[in-house]
Amino acid sequence: MREKRTIIDVVWWVLLIAWSMAILFPLLWVFYQSLRSNPSFFQDVWALPESLNWMNYKNAWIKYGIGNAMLNTLYYVGVSLVLGTFLTTINAYALTRISFKGRKLMWALIMLSLFLPGINALIPQYVLMRELHLTNSLTGLILLDSLGENVFFLMLLGGFMRSLPKELEESGFLDGASIFQVFMRIIFPLSIPGIVTVAIFKFLGLYNNFLGPFIYLSDQSKYTIGVSMYAANQMMQYTSDWVTMFAGVMIAMVPSIIMFMFFQRWIMEGATLGAVKG
């Protein structure tokens, strides 16, 4: 029995190491290539670099417009994150804590939307954005992603709020508080773990969003980081400056890596808590 247990532990650790390497190896390889020169890269992709070319990062920041794209991305993600998270919180509170006629029907329609492919809405959505003169605009893109509710986030935060005791609201109403005061002073503070979890997932989705900016932004000066990296990749047909491209990829990954390192506990605990209590 002990020998069998030992074999299982060994297999488990081997699978864990293999899984970790499958994630870390591509990152380390890209970082390694970003410090090389183009001649050495084309000569041998596995050779050790003679010197560390940190200038590749400066070239990526300027040559491919990574700096400007990062500022555009921070503006787009920051405003969309704040506005979108606030609207999701308000919607989740209204659908889970306020009783009104048609609430069950509304939830049923929301659940039904999970089974409808979002790609079908692209054409009418683009026509609407064009008629409102919101194409080729970061502000238009912010409104599109903020006002367009995500069903998964709504269900996650709604499940978290539904777990809060109803007596808390009733005591607030007995003290003469309005719905808004009850929401701001009672429900909102208690829902912070769920709100932070939703905000983290929203950040990752917005930062890695490529299709929306690619469709609606045509001015290169307004590109987000995803579209900017795509444009840089298209330039490789003519320049073949791959080491600078790798440096740009590393710069683009930094915000997501930092977000994961600092908020991984919130992601694990918050998502599990909302799912279980909902």
CSV table of C-alpha atoms in Angstrom, one decimal:
chain,number,residue,atom,x,y,z
A,1,MET,CA,0.0,0.0,0.0
A,2,ARG,CA,2.8,2.4,0.9
A,3,GLU,CA,4.6,1.6,-2.4
A,4,LYS,CA,1.5,2.3,-4.3
A,5,ARG,CA,1.1,5.6,-2.5
A,6,THR,CA,4.7,6.5,-3.3
A,7,ILE,CA,4.2,5.7,-7.0
A,8,ILE,CA,1.1,8.0,-7.1
A,9,ASP,CA,3.0,10.8,-5.4
A,10,VAL,CA,5.8,10.5,-7.9
A,11,VAL,CA,3.4,10.5,-10.9
A,12,TRP,CA,1.6,13.5,-9.4
A,13,TRP,CA,4.9,15.5,-9.0
A,14,VAL,CA,6.0,14.6,-12.5
A,15,LEU,CA,2.7,15.8,-14.0
A,16,LEU,CA,2.9,19.0,-11.9
A,17,ILE,CA,6.4,19.8,-13.1
A,18,ALA,CA,5.4,19.0,-16.7
A,19,TRP,CA,2.4,21.3,-16.4
A,20,SER,CA,4.5,24.1,-14.9
A,21,MET,CA,7.1,23.8,-17.6
A,22,ALA,CA,4.5,23.9,-20.3
A,23,ILE,CA,3.5,27.3,-18.9
A,24,LEU,CA,6.9,28.7,-17.9
A,25,PHE,CA,9.0,27.5,-20.8
A,26,PRO,CA,7.4,29.6,-23.5
A,27,LEU,CA,7.6,32.7,-21.3
A,28,LEU,CA,11.3,32.1,-20.5
A,29,TRP,CA,12.1,31.3,-24.2
A,30,VAL,CA,10.5,34.6,-25.4
A,31,PHE,CA,12.3,36.6,-22.7
A,32,TYR,CA,15.6,34.9,-23.7
A,33,GLN,CA,15.1,35.7,-27.3
A,34,SER,CA,14.2,39.3,-26.6
A,35,LEU,CA,17.7,39.9,-25.3
A,36,ARG,CA,19.5,38.6,-28.4
A,37,SER,CA,20.5,40.3,-31.7
A,38,ASN,CA,18.8,39.5,-35.0
A,39,PRO,CA,21.9,37.9,-36.6
A,40,SER,CA,22.4,35.5,-33.7
A,41,PHE,CA,18.7,34.7,-33.6
A,42,PHE,CA,18.7,33.6,-37.3
A,43,GLN,CA,22.0,31.8,-36.9
A,44,ASP,CA,20.9,29.6,-34.0
A,45,VAL,CA,17.7,30.1,-31.9
A,46,TRP,CA,19.2,28.0,-29.1
A,47,ALA,CA,22.6,29.6,-28.9
A,48,LEU,CA,23.6,31.6,-25.8
A,49,PRO,CA,23.6,35.4,-26.5
A,50,GLU,CA,27.0,37.0,-26.6
A,51,SER,CA,25.6,40.1,-24.8
A,52,LEU,CA,22.3,41.2,-23.4
A,53,ASN,CA,20.6,43.7,-25.8
A,54,TRP,CA,18.3,45.6,-23.5
A,55,MET,CA,18.0,48.2,-26.3
A,56,ASN,CA,15.5,45.8,-27.9
A,57,TYR,CA,12.9,46.9,-25.3
A,58,LYS,CA,13.6,50.6,-26.1
A,59,ASN,CA,13.2,49.9,-29.8
A,60,ALA,CA,9.9,48.1,-29.2
A,61,TRP,CA,8.6,50.9,-27.0
A,62,ILE,CA,9.4,53.5,-29.8
A,63,LYS,CA,9.5,51.6,-33.1
A,64,TYR,CA,6.3,49.7,-32.7
A,65,GLY,CA,4.5,52.3,-30.7
A,66,ILE,CA,4.2,50.1,-27.6
A,67,GLY,CA,4.4,53.1,-25.3
A,68,ASN,CA,1.5,55.0,-27.0
A,69,ALA,CA,-0.5,51.7,-27.3
A,70,MET,CA,0.0,51.0,-23.5
A,71,LEU,CA,-1.3,54.5,-22.6
A,72,ASN,CA,-4.3,53.9,-24.9
A,73,THR,CA,-4.9,50.5,-23.3
A,74,LEU,CA,-4.6,51.9,-19.7
A,75,TYR,CA,-7.2,54.6,-20.6
A,76,TYR,CA,-9.5,52.1,-22.3
A,77,VAL,CA,-9.2,49.4,-19.6
A,78,GLY,CA,-9.3,51.8,-16.6
A,79,VAL,CA,-12.4,53.7,-17.6
A,80,SER,CA,-14.2,50.5,-18.9
A,81,LEU,CA,-13.3,48.6,-15.7
A,82,VAL,CA,-14.6,51.3,-13.3
A,83,LEU,CA,-17.8,52.0,-15.2
A,84,GLY,CA,-18.5,48.4,-16.2
A,85,THR,CA,-17.9,47.0,-12.6
A,86,PHE,CA,-20.2,49.7,-11.2
A,87,LEU,CA,-23.0,48.8,-13.6
A,88,THR,CA,-22.6,45.1,-13.0
A,89,THR,CA,-22.8,45.7,-9.3
A,90,ILE,CA,-26.0,47.8,-9.7
A,91,ASN,CA,-27.5,45.2,-12.0
A,92,ALA,CA,-26.7,42.3,-9.7
A,93,TYR,CA,-28.2,44.1,-6.7
A,94,ALA,CA,-31.4,44.9,-8.6
A,95,LEU,CA,-31.9,41.4,-9.9
A,96,THR,CA,-31.1,39.6,-6.7
A,97,ARG,CA,-32.1,41.9,-3.8
A,98,ILE,CA,-35.1,43.8,-5.2
A,99,SER,CA,-38.4,42.1,-5.8
A,100,PHE,CA,-40.3,43.3,-8.9
A,101,LYS,CA,-42.7,41.8,-11.4
A,102,GLY,CA,-40.9,40.0,-14.2
A,103,ARG,CA,-37.7,39.4,-12.4
A,104,LYS,CA,-37.8,35.6,-13.0
A,105,LEU,CA,-38.5,36.2,-16.7
A,106,MET,CA,-35.5,38.6,-16.9
A,107,TRP,CA,-33.2,36.0,-15.3
A,108,ALA,CA,-34.5,33.4,-17.8
A,109,LEU,CA,-33.7,35.7,-20.7
A,110,ILE,CA,-30.3,36.4,-19.3
A,111,MET,CA,-29.6,32.7,-18.9
A,112,LEU,CA,-30.9,32.1,-22.5
A,113,SER,CA,-28.3,34.6,-23.8
A,114,LEU,CA,-25.6,32.2,-22.6
A,115,PHE,CA,-26.6,29.8,-25.4
A,116,LEU,CA,-26.6,32.5,-28.2
A,117,PRO,CA,-23.3,33.0,-30.1
A,118,GLY,CA,-22.0,36.5,-29.6
A,119,ILE,CA,-20.6,36.6,-33.1
A,120,ASN,CA,-24.2,37.1,-34.4
A,121,ALA,CA,-24.4,40.5,-32.8
A,122,LEU,CA,-21.2,41.9,-34.5
A,123,ILE,CA,-22.8,43.2,-37.6
A,124,PRO,CA,-25.8,45.0,-36.1
A,125,GLN,CA,-23.5,46.2,-33.3
A,126,TYR,CA,-21.1,47.7,-35.8
A,127,VAL,CA,-23.9,49.3,-37.7
A,128,LEU,CA,-25.2,50.9,-34.5
A,129,MET,CA,-21.8,52.1,-33.5
A,130,ARG,CA,-21.3,53.6,-37.0
A,131,GLU,CA,-24.6,55.4,-37.0
A,132,LEU,CA,-23.8,56.9,-33.6
A,133,HIS,CA,-20.4,58.0,-34.9
A,134,LEU,CA,-18.6,56.0,-32.2
A,135,THR,CA,-16.2,54.0,-34.5
A,136,ASN,CA,-12.5,54.8,-34.5
A,137,SER,CA,-12.9,56.1,-31.0
A,138,LEU,CA,-11.6,54.9,-27.6
A,139,THR,CA,-14.6,56.5,-25.9
A,140,GLY,CA,-17.0,54.6,-28.2
A,141,LEU,CA,-15.1,51.4,-27.4
A,142,ILE,CA,-15.4,52.2,-23.7
A,143,LEU,CA,-19.1,52.7,-23.9
A,144,LEU,CA,-19.5,49.5,-25.9
A,145,ASP,CA,-17.7,47.3,-23.3
A,146,SER,CA,-19.0,49.1,-20.3
A,147,LEU,CA,-22.7,49.0,-21.2
A,148,GLY,CA,-22.6,45.5,-22.7
A,149,GLU,CA,-23.2,43.4,-19.7
A,150,ASN,CA,-21.4,40.1,-19.3
A,151,VAL,CA,-23.7,37.3,-18.1
A,152,PHE,CA,-21.0,35.4,-16.3
A,153,PHE,CA,-20.0,38.3,-14.2
A,154,LEU,CA,-23.6,39.1,-13.5
A,155,MET,CA,-24.3,35.6,-12.3
A,156,LEU,CA,-21.1,35.4,-10.3
A,157,LEU,CA,-21.8,38.7,-8.4
A,158,GLY,CA,-25.5,38.0,-8.2
A,159,GLY,CA,-24.8,34.6,-6.5
A,160,PHE,CA,-22.6,36.3,-4.0
A,161,MET,CA,-25.1,39.0,-3.2
A,162,ARG,CA,-27.9,36.4,-2.9
A,163,SER,CA,-26.0,34.8,-0.1
A,164,LEU,CA,-26.2,37.9,2.1
A,165,PRO,CA,-28.8,37.8,4.9
A,166,LYS,CA,-32.0,39.6,4.0
A,167,GLU,CA,-32.3,40.9,7.6
A,168,LEU,CA,-29.5,43.4,6.9
A,169,GLU,CA,-31.6,45.2,4.4
A,170,GLU,CA,-34.7,45.0,6.5
A,171,SER,CA,-33.0,46.6,9.4
A,172,GLY,CA,-31.8,49.4,7.2
A,173,PHE,CA,-35.3,50.1,5.8
A,174,LEU,CA,-36.7,50.1,9.4
A,175,ASP,CA,-34.2,52.8,10.2
A,176,GLY,CA,-35.5,54.9,7.4
A,177,ALA,CA,-32.8,54.3,4.8
A,178,SER,CA,-33.5,54.4,1.1
A,179,ILE,CA,-32.7,51.7,-1.4
A,180,PHE,CA,-29.6,53.6,-2.5
A,181,GLN,CA,-28.5,54.1,1.1
A,182,VAL,CA,-29.0,50.4,1.9
A,183,PHE,CA,-27.0,49.5,-1.2
A,184,MET,CA,-24.1,51.8,-0.5
A,185,ARG,CA,-23.8,51.3,3.3
A,186,ILE,CA,-24.7,47.7,3.7
A,187,ILE,CA,-24.7,45.6,0.5
A,188,PHE,CA,-21.8,47.2,-1.3
A,189,PRO,CA,-19.2,46.9,1.6
A,190,LEU,CA,-20.2,43.3,2.2
A,191,SER,CA,-19.9,42.5,-1.5
A,192,ILE,CA,-16.4,43.8,-1.9
A,193,PRO,CA,-14.8,40.3,-2.2
A,194,GLY,CA,-17.1,39.4,-5.0
A,195,ILE,CA,-16.8,42.9,-6.7
A,196,VAL,CA,-13.0,42.6,-6.6
A,197,THR,CA,-13.1,39.2,-8.1
A,198,VAL,CA,-15.4,40.4,-10.9
A,199,ALA,CA,-13.1,43.5,-11.4
A,200,ILE,CA,-10.0,41.2,-11.8
A,201,PHE,CA,-11.7,39.0,-14.4
A,202,LYS,CA,-13.0,42.1,-16.2
A,203,PHE,CA,-9.5,43.6,-16.3
A,204,LEU,CA,-8.0,40.4,-17.8
A,205,GLY,CA,-10.8,40.3,-20.4
A,206,LEU,CA,-10.5,44.0,-21.3
A,207,TYR,CA,-6.7,44.0,-21.4
A,208,ASN,CA,-6.6,40.9,-23.7
A,209,ASN,CA,-9.5,42.1,-25.8
A,210,PHE,CA,-8.4,42.0,-29.4
A,211,LEU,CA,-11.5,41.7,-31.6
A,212,GLY,CA,-13.3,44.8,-30.4
A,213,PRO,CA,-10.3,47.3,-30.8
A,214,PHE,CA,-9.4,45.5,-34.1
A,215,ILE,CA,-12.8,46.1,-35.6
A,216,TYR,CA,-13.6,49.6,-34.3
A,217,LEU,CA,-10.2,51.3,-34.3
A,218,SER,CA,-8.6,52.3,-37.6
A,219,ASP,CA,-6.3,55.1,-36.5
A,220,GLN,CA,-2.9,53.7,-35.6
A,221,SER,CA,-2.4,56.3,-32.9
A,222,LYS,CA,-5.5,54.9,-31.1
A,223,TYR,CA,-4.4,51.2,-31.1
A,224,THR,CA,-4.5,49.2,-27.9
A,225,ILE,CA,-1.7,46.9,-27.0
A,226,GLY,CA,-3.3,43.8,-28.7
A,227,VAL,CA,-3.9,45.5,-32.0
A,228,SER,CA,-0.5,47.2,-31.8
A,229,MET,CA,1.2,43.8,-31.4
A,230,TYR,CA,-0.8,42.4,-34.3
A,231,ALA,CA,0.4,45.3,-36.5
A,232,ALA,CA,4.0,44.7,-35.4
A,233,ASN,CA,3.6,41.0,-36.3
A,234,GLN,CA,2.4,42.0,-39.8
A,235,MET,CA,5.5,44.2,-40.2
A,236,MET,CA,7.7,41.1,-39.8
A,237,GLN,CA,6.9,40.2,-43.4
A,238,TYR,CA,9.2,43.1,-44.4
A,239,THR,CA,11.6,43.7,-41.5
A,240,SER,CA,12.1,40.3,-39.8
A,241,ASP,CA,13.1,42.1,-36.6
A,242,TRP,CA,12.0,39.3,-34.4
A,243,VAL,CA,14.0,40.1,-31.3
A,244,THR,CA,12.4,43.5,-31.0
A,245,MET,CA,9.0,41.8,-31.5
A,246,PHE,CA,9.8,39.4,-28.6
A,247,ALA,CA,10.7,42.4,-26.5
A,248,GLY,CA,7.3,44.0,-27.3
A,249,VAL,CA,5.5,40.7,-26.3
A,250,MET,CA,7.3,40.8,-23.0
A,251,ILE,CA,6.2,44.4,-22.3
A,252,ALA,CA,2.7,43.5,-23.3
A,253,MET,CA,2.6,40.6,-20.8
A,254,VAL,CA,3.8,42.6,-17.8
A,255,PRO,CA,0.4,44.1,-16.6
A,256,SER,CA,-1.3,40.7,-16.7
A,257,ILE,CA,1.6,39.0,-14.8
A,258,ILE,CA,1.6,41.7,-12.2
A,259,MET,CA,-2.2,41.4,-11.8
A,260,PHE,CA,-2.0,37.7,-11.3
A,261,MET,CA,0.9,37.9,-8.8
A,262,PHE,CA,-0.9,40.4,-6.6
A,263,PHE,CA,-4.5,39.2,-6.9
A,264,GLN,CA,-4.3,35.5,-7.3
A,265,ARG,CA,-5.7,34.9,-3.8
A,266,TRP,CA,-8.7,37.1,-4.7
A,267,ILE,CA,-9.3,35.2,-7.9
A,268,MET,CA,-9.2,31.8,-6.2
A,269,GLU,CA,-11.1,32.7,-3.0
A,270,GLY,CA,-13.6,35.2,-4.5
A,271,ALA,CA,-14.6,33.0,-7.4
A,272,THR,CA,-15.1,29.9,-5.3
A,273,LEU,CA,-17.0,31.8,-2.6
A,274,GLY,CA,-19.4,33.4,-5.0
A,275,ALA,CA,-20.0,30.1,-6.8
A,276,VAL,CA,-20.6,28.0,-3.6
A,277,LYS,CA,-22.8,30.5,-1.8
A,278,GLY,CA,-24.8,31.3,-5.0
